[in-house]
Short mmCIF file of C-alpha atoms in Angstrom, two decimals:
data_model
loop_
_atom_site.label_atom_id
_atom_site.label_comp_id
_atom_site.label_asym_id
_atom_site.label_seq_id
_atom_site.Cartn_x
_atom_site.Cartn_y
_atom_site.Cartn_z
CA MET A 16 -15.58 19.26 3.40
CA SER A 17 -16.34 21.12 0.19
CA GLU A 18 -13.74 18.96 -1.50
CA PHE A 19 -15.61 15.92 -0.29
CA LEU A 20 -18.91 17.24 -1.64
CA ALA A 21 -17.28 18.19 -4.96
CA MET A 22 -16.19 14.60 -5.60
CA GLY A 23 -13.41 15.73 -7.90
CA GLY A 24 -15.83 17.49 -10.20
CA TYR A 25 -18.14 14.52 -10.49
CA ALA A 26 -20.42 15.65 -7.67
CA ILE A 27 -23.68 15.57 -9.59
CA TYR A 28 -23.03 12.04 -10.86
CA VAL A 29 -21.95 10.54 -7.56
CA TRP A 30 -24.52 12.22 -5.35
CA SER A 31 -27.46 11.59 -7.64
CA SER A 32 -26.52 7.89 -7.76
CA TYR A 33 -26.45 7.65 -3.99
CA ALA A 34 -29.66 9.68 -3.69
CA ILE A 35 -31.51 7.39 -6.08
CA ALA A 36 -30.23 4.38 -4.13
CA VAL A 37 -31.52 5.87 -0.88
CA VAL A 38 -34.94 6.42 -2.44
CA VAL A 39 -35.21 2.97 -4.02
CA LEU A 40 -33.92 1.06 -1.00
CA GLY A 41 -35.81 3.32 1.39
CA LEU A 42 -39.12 2.63 -0.34
CA ASN A 43 -38.37 -1.08 -0.30
CA ALA A 44 -37.69 -0.89 3.41
CA ILE A 45 -40.67 1.24 4.41
CA LEU A 46 -43.60 0.40 2.16
CA PRO A 47 -43.73 -3.36 2.90
CA VAL A 48 -43.70 -2.65 6.64
CA ARG A 49 -46.71 -0.35 6.22
CA THR A 50 -48.46 -2.99 4.15
CA GLU A 51 -47.79 -5.60 6.83
CA ARG A 52 -49.33 -3.38 9.50
CA ARG A 53 -52.33 -2.65 7.33
CA GLU A 54 -52.85 -6.33 6.63
CA ILE A 55 -52.74 -7.22 10.33
CA ALA A 56 -55.16 -4.38 11.11
CA GLU A 57 -57.56 -5.61 8.43
CA LEU A 58 -57.39 -9.16 9.73
CA GLN A 59 -58.04 -7.87 13.25
CA ARG A 60 -61.10 -6.01 12.05
CA ALA A 61 -62.38 -9.07 10.22
CA ILE A 62 -61.96 -11.22 13.33
CA ASN A 63 -63.68 -8.65 15.57
CA ALA A 64 -66.57 -8.37 13.15
CA ARG A 65 -66.98 -12.14 13.08
CA THR A 66 -66.77 -12.40 16.87
CA LYS A 67 -69.43 -9.75 17.32
CA HIS A 68 -71.61 -11.54 14.83
CA ASP A 69 -71.13 -14.94 16.46
CA THR A 70 -71.62 -13.78 20.06
CA PRO A 71 -75.24 -13.15 20.92
CA SER A 72 -75.57 -9.68 22.40
CA MET B 17 -32.31 -32.67 6.60
CA PHE B 18 -35.60 -33.18 4.83
CA ASP B 19 -37.42 -32.97 8.14
CA PHE B 20 -35.85 -29.56 8.61
CA LEU B 21 -36.89 -28.48 5.15
CA ASN B 22 -40.35 -29.92 5.61
CA LYS B 23 -40.83 -28.03 8.83
CA TYR B 24 -40.06 -24.67 7.27
CA ALA B 25 -42.09 -25.45 4.22
CA SER B 26 -44.98 -25.00 6.63
CA LEU B 27 -46.14 -21.41 6.49
CA MET B 28 -46.56 -21.11 10.24
CA HIS B 29 -43.04 -22.23 11.04
CA PHE B 30 -41.60 -20.08 8.32
CA TYR B 31 -43.49 -17.08 9.67
CA ARG B 32 -42.03 -17.60 13.12
CA LEU B 33 -38.53 -18.17 11.74
CA SER B 34 -38.72 -15.05 9.64
CA ARG B 35 -39.71 -12.93 12.64
CA ARG B 36 -36.69 -14.15 14.60
CA LEU B 37 -34.42 -13.66 11.58
CA SER B 38 -35.59 -10.11 10.94
CA GLN B 39 -34.78 -9.02 14.47
CA TRP B 40 -31.06 -9.18 13.96
CA LEU B 41 -30.85 -9.10 10.16
CA ALA B 42 -32.28 -5.60 9.84
CA PRO B 43 -29.82 -3.89 12.22
CA LEU B 44 -26.99 -5.87 10.65
CA THR B 45 -28.00 -4.54 7.26
CA ALA B 46 -27.96 -0.98 8.55
CA VAL B 47 -24.50 -1.41 10.04
CA LEU B 48 -23.04 -3.03 6.93
CA MET B 49 -24.47 -0.41 4.60
CA CYS B 50 -23.35 2.51 6.74
CA ALA B 51 -19.87 1.05 6.98
CA GLY B 52 -19.82 0.43 3.25
CA VAL B 53 -20.99 3.94 2.35
CA VAL B 54 -18.60 5.66 4.73
CA GLY B 55 -15.79 3.43 3.52
CA GLY B 56 -16.66 3.98 -0.10
CA LEU B 57 -17.22 7.73 -0.02
CA TRP B 58 -14.56 8.65 2.49
CA PHE B 59 -11.89 6.06 3.13
CA ALA B 60 -11.40 4.52 -0.28
CA PRO B 61 -8.67 6.35 -2.22
CA THR B 62 -9.41 8.18 -5.47
CA ASP B 63 -8.98 6.14 -8.62
CA TYR B 64 -5.98 6.92 -10.84
CA GLN B 65 -8.14 6.98 -13.95
CA GLN B 66 -11.73 7.72 -12.97
CA GLY B 67 -11.14 10.06 -10.06
CA ASP B 68 -14.00 10.21 -7.58
CA SER B 69 -16.62 9.15 -10.11
CA PHE B 70 -15.64 5.51 -9.50
CA ARG B 71 -17.37 5.73 -6.09
CA ILE B 72 -20.62 5.01 -7.89
CA ILE B 73 -19.28 1.45 -7.92
CA TYR B 74 -20.43 1.04 -4.32
CA ILE B 75 -24.05 1.28 -5.45
CA HIS B 76 -23.80 0.01 -9.01
CA VAL B 77 -21.94 -3.28 -8.52
CA PRO B 78 -23.83 -4.57 -5.46
CA SER B 79 -27.09 -3.70 -7.23
CA ALA B 80 -26.00 -5.59 -10.33
CA TRP B 81 -24.90 -8.62 -8.34
CA MET B 82 -28.19 -8.64 -6.46
CA SER B 83 -30.16 -8.37 -9.69
CA LEU B 84 -28.62 -11.69 -10.68
CA PHE B 85 -28.66 -13.28 -7.22
CA VAL B 86 -32.34 -12.57 -6.67
CA TYR B 87 -33.23 -14.04 -10.04
CA MET B 88 -31.29 -17.22 -9.31
CA SER B 89 -33.08 -17.48 -5.96
CA MET B 90 -36.36 -17.11 -7.80
CA ALA B 91 -35.28 -19.81 -10.23
CA GLY B 92 -34.64 -22.13 -7.30
CA ALA B 93 -38.05 -21.31 -5.90
CA ALA B 94 -39.55 -21.89 -9.34
CA VAL B 95 -38.24 -25.45 -9.43
CA SER B 96 -39.68 -26.09 -5.96
CA ILE B 97 -43.02 -24.74 -7.10
CA LEU B 98 -43.24 -26.80 -10.26
CA VAL B 99 -41.89 -30.05 -8.87
CA TRP B 100 -43.05 -30.11 -5.26
CA ARG B 101 -45.68 -27.30 -5.19
CA VAL B 102 -44.10 -25.77 -2.10
CA LYS B 103 -46.22 -22.86 -0.85
CA VAL B 104 -43.33 -21.05 0.81
CA ALA B 105 -41.52 -21.11 -2.52
CA GLU B 106 -44.57 -19.61 -4.23
CA ILE B 107 -44.58 -16.77 -1.75
CA ALA B 108 -40.81 -16.32 -1.95
CA LEU B 109 -40.98 -16.02 -5.73
CA ARG B 110 -43.86 -13.54 -5.67
CA CYS B 111 -42.18 -11.35 -3.05
CA SER B 112 -38.70 -11.49 -4.57
CA ALA B 113 -39.69 -10.12 -7.96
CA PRO B 114 -40.21 -6.46 -6.96
CA LEU B 115 -36.93 -6.55 -5.06
CA GLY B 116 -35.10 -7.99 -8.05
CA ALA B 117 -36.66 -5.35 -10.27
CA SER B 118 -35.55 -2.63 -7.87
CA PHE B 119 -31.95 -3.83 -7.89
CA THR B 120 -31.93 -4.13 -11.67
CA PHE B 121 -33.36 -0.62 -12.01
CA LEU B 122 -30.73 0.71 -9.62
CA ALA B 123 -27.93 -1.04 -11.51
CA LEU B 124 -29.12 0.35 -14.85
CA VAL B 125 -29.65 3.90 -13.61
CA THR B 126 -26.41 4.22 -11.64
CA GLY B 127 -24.57 2.56 -14.50
CA SER B 128 -26.01 5.10 -16.89
CA ILE B 129 -25.08 8.00 -14.63
CA TRP B 130 -21.57 6.59 -14.31
CA GLY B 131 -21.24 6.03 -18.03
CA LYS B 132 -21.95 9.61 -19.01
CA PRO B 133 -18.74 11.18 -17.67
CA MET B 134 -16.56 8.10 -18.15
CA TRP B 135 -17.63 6.64 -21.46
CA GLY B 136 -19.20 9.77 -22.86
CA THR B 137 -22.73 8.42 -23.18
CA TRP B 138 -25.77 7.58 -21.03
CA TRP B 139 -26.48 4.34 -22.87
CA VAL B 140 -25.15 1.90 -25.43
CA TRP B 141 -26.79 -1.19 -26.84
CA ASP B 142 -23.90 -3.50 -26.05
CA ALA B 143 -24.45 -7.06 -24.86
CA ARG B 144 -24.04 -6.35 -21.14
CA LEU B 145 -26.40 -3.38 -20.91
CA THR B 146 -28.97 -4.85 -23.28
CA SER B 147 -29.18 -8.16 -21.43
CA GLU B 148 -29.49 -6.39 -18.07
CA LEU B 149 -32.34 -4.30 -19.50
CA ILE B 150 -34.01 -7.52 -20.66
CA LEU B 151 -33.66 -8.76 -17.07
CA LEU B 152 -35.65 -5.75 -15.88
CA PHE B 153 -38.39 -6.57 -18.38
CA LEU B 154 -38.38 -10.18 -17.15
CA TYR B 155 -38.88 -9.10 -13.56
CA LEU B 156 -41.69 -6.74 -14.56
CA GLY B 157 -43.24 -9.45 -16.70
CA ILE B 158 -43.19 -11.91 -13.80
CA MET B 159 -44.87 -9.33 -11.59
CA ALA B 160 -47.46 -8.46 -14.22
CA LEU B 161 -48.25 -12.10 -14.94
CA GLN B 162 -49.02 -12.80 -11.29
CA ASN B 163 -51.16 -9.71 -11.06
CA ALA B 164 -53.17 -10.82 -14.02
CA ILE B 165 -54.07 -14.24 -12.63
CA GLU B 166 -56.67 -14.36 -9.85
CA ASP B 167 -55.83 -17.72 -8.35
CA ARG B 168 -52.64 -17.28 -6.35
CA ARG B 169 -51.46 -20.84 -6.81
CA VAL B 170 -52.03 -20.90 -10.55
CA ALA B 171 -50.35 -17.50 -10.81
CA ALA B 172 -47.35 -18.87 -8.93
CA ARG B 173 -46.95 -21.78 -11.33
CA ALA B 174 -47.22 -19.51 -14.35
CA ALA B 175 -44.66 -17.13 -12.86
CA ALA B 176 -42.38 -20.08 -12.09
CA VAL B 177 -42.46 -21.18 -15.73
CA LEU B 178 -41.68 -17.67 -16.94
CA THR B 179 -38.85 -17.40 -14.41
CA LEU B 180 -37.25 -20.60 -15.68
CA ILE B 181 -37.59 -19.59 -19.31
CA GLY B 182 -35.80 -16.34 -18.51
CA VAL B 183 -33.00 -17.95 -16.52
CA VAL B 184 -31.01 -18.42 -19.72
CA ASN B 185 -30.47 -14.64 -19.61
CA ILE B 186 -28.38 -14.88 -16.45
CA PRO B 187 -25.26 -16.52 -17.91
CA ILE B 188 -25.68 -14.24 -20.92
CA ILE B 189 -25.49 -11.19 -18.68
CA HIS B 190 -22.55 -12.59 -16.75
CA TYR B 191 -20.45 -13.73 -19.71
CA SER B 192 -21.53 -10.99 -22.14
CA VAL B 193 -18.32 -9.03 -21.56
CA GLU B 194 -16.23 -12.10 -22.37
CA TRP B 195 -18.19 -13.56 -25.27
CA TRP B 196 -18.67 -10.37 -27.27
CA SER B 197 -16.84 -7.11 -27.72
CA THR B 198 -18.62 -4.69 -25.44
CA LEU B 199 -18.15 -1.14 -24.22
CA HIS B 200 -18.69 -2.36 -20.64
CA GLN B 201 -15.46 -3.64 -19.23
CA GLY B 202 -14.76 -7.14 -17.97
CA PRO B 203 -15.17 -8.39 -14.42
CA THR B 204 -13.13 -6.78 -11.66
CA VAL B 205 -13.99 -9.39 -9.07
CA SER B 206 -14.30 -12.93 -10.34
CA LYS B 207 -14.24 -16.33 -8.75
CA PHE B 208 -10.84 -17.51 -9.87
CA ASP B 209 -8.58 -14.52 -10.34
CA ARG B 210 -7.22 -12.06 -7.84
CA PRO B 211 -9.46 -8.99 -7.90
CA SER B 212 -8.09 -6.19 -10.05
CA ILE B 213 -9.12 -3.60 -7.50
CA HIS B 214 -7.00 -2.10 -4.73
CA LEU B 215 -7.68 -3.52 -1.28
CA HIS B 216 -8.87 -0.26 0.27
CA MET B 217 -11.32 0.13 -2.57
CA LEU B 218 -12.37 -3.51 -2.37
CA ILE B 219 -13.31 -3.64 1.31
CA PRO B 220 -16.23 -1.17 1.14
CA LEU B 221 -17.39 -3.00 -1.98
CA LEU B 222 -17.55 -6.30 -0.11
CA LEU B 223 -19.30 -4.62 2.84
CA MET B 224 -21.93 -3.17 0.53
CA SER B 225 -22.38 -6.48 -1.26
CA VAL B 226 -23.04 -8.35 1.96
CA GLY B 227 -25.21 -5.46 3.16
CA PHE B 228 -27.29 -5.53 -0.03
CA THR B 229 -27.74 -9.27 0.40
CA THR B 230 -28.96 -8.97 3.98
CA PHE B 231 -31.15 -6.08 2.83
CA TYR B 232 -32.75 -8.33 0.26
CA ILE B 233 -33.40 -11.06 2.82
CA SER B 234 -34.77 -8.59 5.37
CA ALA B 235 -37.06 -6.88 2.89
CA LEU B 236 -38.13 -10.27 1.54
CA MET B 237 -39.03 -11.47 5.03
CA VAL B 238 -41.36 -8.53 5.61
CA ARG B 239 -43.13 -9.03 2.30
CA MET B 240 -43.39 -12.77 2.81
CA ARG B 241 -44.93 -12.40 6.25
CA THR B 242 -47.68 -10.24 4.85
CA GLU B 243 -48.32 -12.70 2.06
CA ILE B 244 -48.30 -15.69 4.44
CA LEU B 245 -50.96 -14.02 6.55
CA ARG B 246 -53.05 -13.65 3.42
CA TYR B 247 -52.51 -17.26 2.32
CA ASP B 248 -53.40 -18.70 5.73
CA ARG B 249 -55.82 -16.05 6.99
CA LYS B 250 -58.52 -18.60 7.76
CA THR B 251 -56.30 -20.71 10.01
CA ASN B 252 -56.19 -20.68 13.78
CA TRP B 253 -52.53 -19.86 14.03
CA VAL B 254 -53.06 -16.68 12.05
CA ARG B 255 -56.04 -15.73 14.19
CA GLU B 256 -53.87 -16.16 17.24
CA ILE B 257 -51.02 -14.08 15.80
CA VAL B 258 -53.40 -11.32 14.78
CA THR B 259 -55.35 -11.15 18.04
CA THR B 260 -52.32 -11.28 20.32
CA HIS B 261 -50.61 -8.70 18.18
CA HIS B 262 -50.53 -5.14 19.49
CA GLY B 263 -48.68 -2.02 18.41
CA SER B 264 -46.07 -2.40 15.70
CA PRO B 265 -44.83 -5.73 14.37
CA SER B 266 -42.03 -7.21 16.50
CA SER B 267 -39.44 -6.05 14.00
CA VAL B 268 -38.91 -5.01 10.43
CA MET C 19 -40.86 -42.84 -12.65
CA THR C 20 -42.73 -40.96 -9.96
CA PRO C 21 -44.88 -37.99 -11.05
CA ARG C 22 -42.47 -35.64 -9.28
CA ARG C 23 -39.43 -37.00 -11.02
CA LYS C 24 -41.27 -36.74 -14.29
CA ARG C 25 -42.09 -33.06 -13.67
CA LEU C 26 -38.48 -32.36 -12.74
CA LEU C 27 -37.30 -34.03 -15.92
CA ILE C 28 -39.72 -32.08 -18.06
CA ILE C 29 -38.61 -28.81 -16.50
CA ALA C 30 -34.94 -29.65 -16.89
CA LEU C 31 -35.44 -30.58 -20.54
CA THR C 32 -37.47 -27.43 -21.22
CA VAL C 33 -34.87 -25.13 -19.71
CA ALA C 34 -32.12 -26.99 -21.54
CA GLY C 35 -34.08 -26.70 -24.76
CA ILE C 36 -34.53 -22.98 -24.36
CA ALA C 37 -30.86 -22.56 -23.54
CA VAL C 38 -29.92 -24.38 -26.74
CA ALA C 39 -32.37 -22.29 -28.74
CA ALA C 40 -31.03 -19.08 -27.23
CA GLY C 41 -27.49 -20.21 -27.96
CA LEU C 42 -28.32 -20.83 -31.59
CA ILE C 43 -30.09 -17.49 -31.95
CA LEU C 44 -27.18 -15.67 -30.35
CA ALA C 45 -24.69 -17.44 -32.58
CA ALA C 46 -26.72 -16.38 -35.59
CA PHE C 47 -26.79 -12.77 -34.43
CA GLU C 48 -23.14 -12.83 -33.38
CA LYS C 49 -22.15 -10.16 -35.85
CA ASN C 50 -24.73 -7.70 -34.59
CA LEU C 51 -23.89 -8.32 -30.94
CA MET C 52 -20.26 -7.44 -31.38
CA TYR C 53 -20.30 -3.88 -30.22
CA PHE C 54 -17.31 -2.85 -32.29
CA TYR C 55 -14.90 -4.05 -34.95
CA SER C 56 -11.16 -4.10 -34.38
CA PRO C 57 -8.61 -2.67 -36.83
CA SER C 58 -7.66 -6.25 -37.75
CA GLU C 59 -11.24 -7.08 -38.65
CA VAL C 60 -11.35 -3.92 -40.74
CA ALA C 61 -8.10 -4.92 -42.47
CA ARG C 62 -9.64 -8.33 -43.24
CA GLY C 63 -12.62 -6.60 -44.82
CA GLU C 64 -15.10 -7.81 -42.20
CA ALA C 65 -16.45 -4.36 -41.37
CA PRO C 66 -19.38 -2.95 -43.35
CA ASP C 67 -18.34 -0.49 -46.05
CA ASN C 68 -21.58 1.29 -46.87
CA ARG C 69 -22.88 2.32 -43.45
CA PRO C 70 -21.51 3.67 -40.17
CA PHE C 71 -20.05 1.13 -37.78
CA ARG C 72 -18.07 1.13 -34.56
CA LEU C 73 -14.30 0.82 -34.54
CA GLY C 74 -12.58 -0.07 -31.28
CA GLY C 75 -8.93 -0.06 -30.30
CA MET C 76 -6.24 1.55 -28.21
CA VAL C 77 -4.91 5.05 -28.90
CA VAL C 78 -1.32 4.75 -30.09
CA GLU C 79 1.17 6.75 -28.02
CA GLY C 80 2.25 9.91 -29.78
CA SER C 81 -0.42 9.61 -32.47
CA VAL C 82 -2.74 12.34 -31.20
CA LEU C 83 -2.66 15.49 -33.37
CA ARG C 84 -4.95 18.40 -32.62
CA GLN C 85 -6.04 20.98 -35.13
CA PRO C 86 -4.97 24.40 -33.83
CA GLN C 87 -8.16 26.45 -34.15
CA SER C 88 -10.90 23.86 -33.81
CA LEU C 89 -11.87 20.75 -31.87
CA GLY C 90 -10.67 18.52 -34.70
CA VAL C 91 -8.26 15.81 -33.68
CA TRP C 92 -6.49 12.94 -35.41
CA PHE C 93 -5.37 9.78 -33.62
CA THR C 94 -4.49 6.21 -34.49
CA LEU C 95 -6.22 3.16 -33.02
CA THR C 96 -4.46 -0.17 -32.74
CA ASP C 97 -5.31 -3.69 -31.63
CA MET C 98 -1.62 -4.59 -31.46
CA ALA C 99 -1.82 -6.11 -34.94
CA GLU C 100 -3.34 -3.54 -37.27
CA GLU C 101 -3.90 0.20 -37.08
CA SER C 102 -6.59 2.60 -38.22
CA MET C 103 -6.39 6.36 -38.34
CA VAL C 104 -9.36 8.27 -36.99
CA TYR C 105 -10.48 11.90 -37.31
CA TYR C 106 -12.99 13.42 -34.90
CA ASP C 107 -14.41 16.90 -34.64
CA GLY C 108 -16.13 17.23 -31.28
CA ILE C 109 -15.75 17.05 -27.53
CA LEU C 110 -13.75 14.05 -26.42
CA PRO C 111 -14.73 12.09 -23.31
CA ASP C 112 -12.86 12.73 -20.05
CA LEU C 113 -10.98 9.47 -20.25
CA PHE C 114 -9.58 10.07 -23.74
CA ARG C 115 -5.81 9.85 -23.70
CA GLU C 116 -2.96 7.99 -25.32
CA GLY C 117 -2.97 4.33 -24.37
CA GLN C 118 -6.71 4.42 -23.61
CA GLY C 119 -9.29 2.09 -25.12
CA ILE C 120 -11.60 3.96 -27.50
CA VAL C 121 -14.73 3.07 -29.48
CA ALA C 122 -15.40 5.41 -32.40
CA LYS C 123 -18.54 5.37 -34.51
CA GLY C 124 -18.28 6.48 -38.12
CA GLN C 125 -17.16 5.50 -41.60
CA PHE C 126 -14.03 5.34 -43.67
CA ASN C 127 -13.74 8.05 -46.30
CA ASP C 128 -12.12 7.61 -49.72
CA THR C 129 -8.61 8.21 -48.42
CA GLY C 130 -8.80 5.48 -45.75
CA LEU C 131 -9.40 7.87 -42.88
CA PHE C 132 -12.08 6.84 -40.39
CA VAL C 133 -14.24 9.90 -39.86
CA ALA C 134 -15.98 9.54 -36.52
CA SER C 135 -19.28 11.06 -35.47
CA GLU C 136 -18.99 9.77 -31.92
CA VAL C 137 -16.04 8.83 -29.73
CA LEU C 138 -16.53 6.85 -26.54
CA ALA C 139 -13.88 5.88 -24.03
CA LYS C 140 -13.61 2.33 -22.80
CA HIS C 141 -11.97 1.78 -19.47
CA ASP C 142 -10.58 -1.41 -18.02
CA GLU C 143 -11.63 -3.22 -14.91
CA ASN C 144 -8.68 -2.07 -12.80
CA TYR C 145 -9.17 0.26 -9.89
CA MET C 146 -6.25 1.66 -7.95
CA PRO C 147 -5.00 4.91 -6.37
CA PRO C 148 -2.65 7.14 -8.40
CA GLU C 149 0.45 6.22 -6.36
CA VAL C 150 -0.02 2.55 -7.15
CA ALA C 151 -0.58 3.34 -10.83
CA ASP C 152 2.61 5.41 -10.87
CA ALA C 153 4.57 2.65 -9.19
CA LEU C 154 3.32 0.11 -11.73
CA GLU C 155 4.16 2.49 -14.57
CA LYS C 156 7.70 3.03 -13.25
CA ALA C 157 8.19 -0.68 -12.82
CA ALA C 158 7.19 -1.27 -16.43
CA ASN C 159 9.03 1.71 -17.93
CA PRO C 160 11.92 2.75 -15.69
CA GLN C 161 13.03 5.71 -17.79
CA SER C 162 9.84 7.31 -19.20
CA ASN C 163 7.65 10.01 -17.67
CA ARG C 164 3.96 9.17 -17.41
CA THR C 165 1.83 11.26 -19.79
CA PRO C 166 -1.33 12.45 -18.01
#
């Protein structure tokens, strides 16, 4: 196991590369999903506001 | 054929298609990438010359390939925008740029990290590295240009023009190691020759390459759906989607 | 010609025009884009003689001589046609070895020795496990031992 982590002496190079990839790809996977949800929520709010306004109370 | 294309040029149909696509594309991506990483870090044998440092290849090369692939996709979209003014293409171009920039950044950074122990330096201004850096600036420029222009449709046309001007960089990047003397070595996997990489090292590389491609499409779909909702927010079909929507989106 | 076809033509011509322009610019800057000169180019007098430049080639087998008390090392670079002798006083990259591709940055001194301030290793595009490399080596040179 420790041999695996050591990567033949190149541990810091290999693991930092993979770590950076996880961060970059992870952000690209997560952030747009959050934006999509926020956008839908905003549109929902806009529609509810308009419906309230249009319907006489 | 054109009927098919016409149908999906419509934002509503594309939205629905992308939802269905994402459902199986996202899990597929996860499987491919896990298989690729496990294969690359564990099962692939150590290299005779570079030892275990060569395992960076499983991030670096797919990233580099994607940096070129995404740009060519954007170039295709750019032509559609300028010739036929296709809205889906406008959205595809806008949403692809940050992904292309991410892949280019990843290729440059992992390449730099790999170069330090192997070449002896973090960076050289040879033709391959310099042209890839220029690609990053192109992506950022395309993103900045669109940000600067209020009108989405005008911004898309401007970005399309910039994309096509920059497309000349792509063959330069690809052939740089053949046309000029560079520190970066020549291609390991090319269209016409047998790959100069051992099979057990090649398989994880192919898995990661396909995985990165499906990642791009998956991530692109999410971004495009958000943008489509913005483009068409006044339409009935969007109202219906939004009001019948509850909880989380059907899939990533 | 329909408006669409016209737009397509204009775009195609513009991209082609830029490609031609880029090609001409690159051709003009060819010398600067070459990352290194080969020993043959040096022999032909094509390398600059008043400022540092990069010399690239393969380390000749048996040409590596180390200075006993310091990091200083001599080695010869070849491009299979001409040779250049290089001296470097510093830490060599991991991949430095006989038969390896090397790019050295520096200048020739008065005695024709290339004094390097930086030595980088170039590696090829082949990836294989050590057993396969050994087998290839044995197939090529049946009687020699592989130098690590």
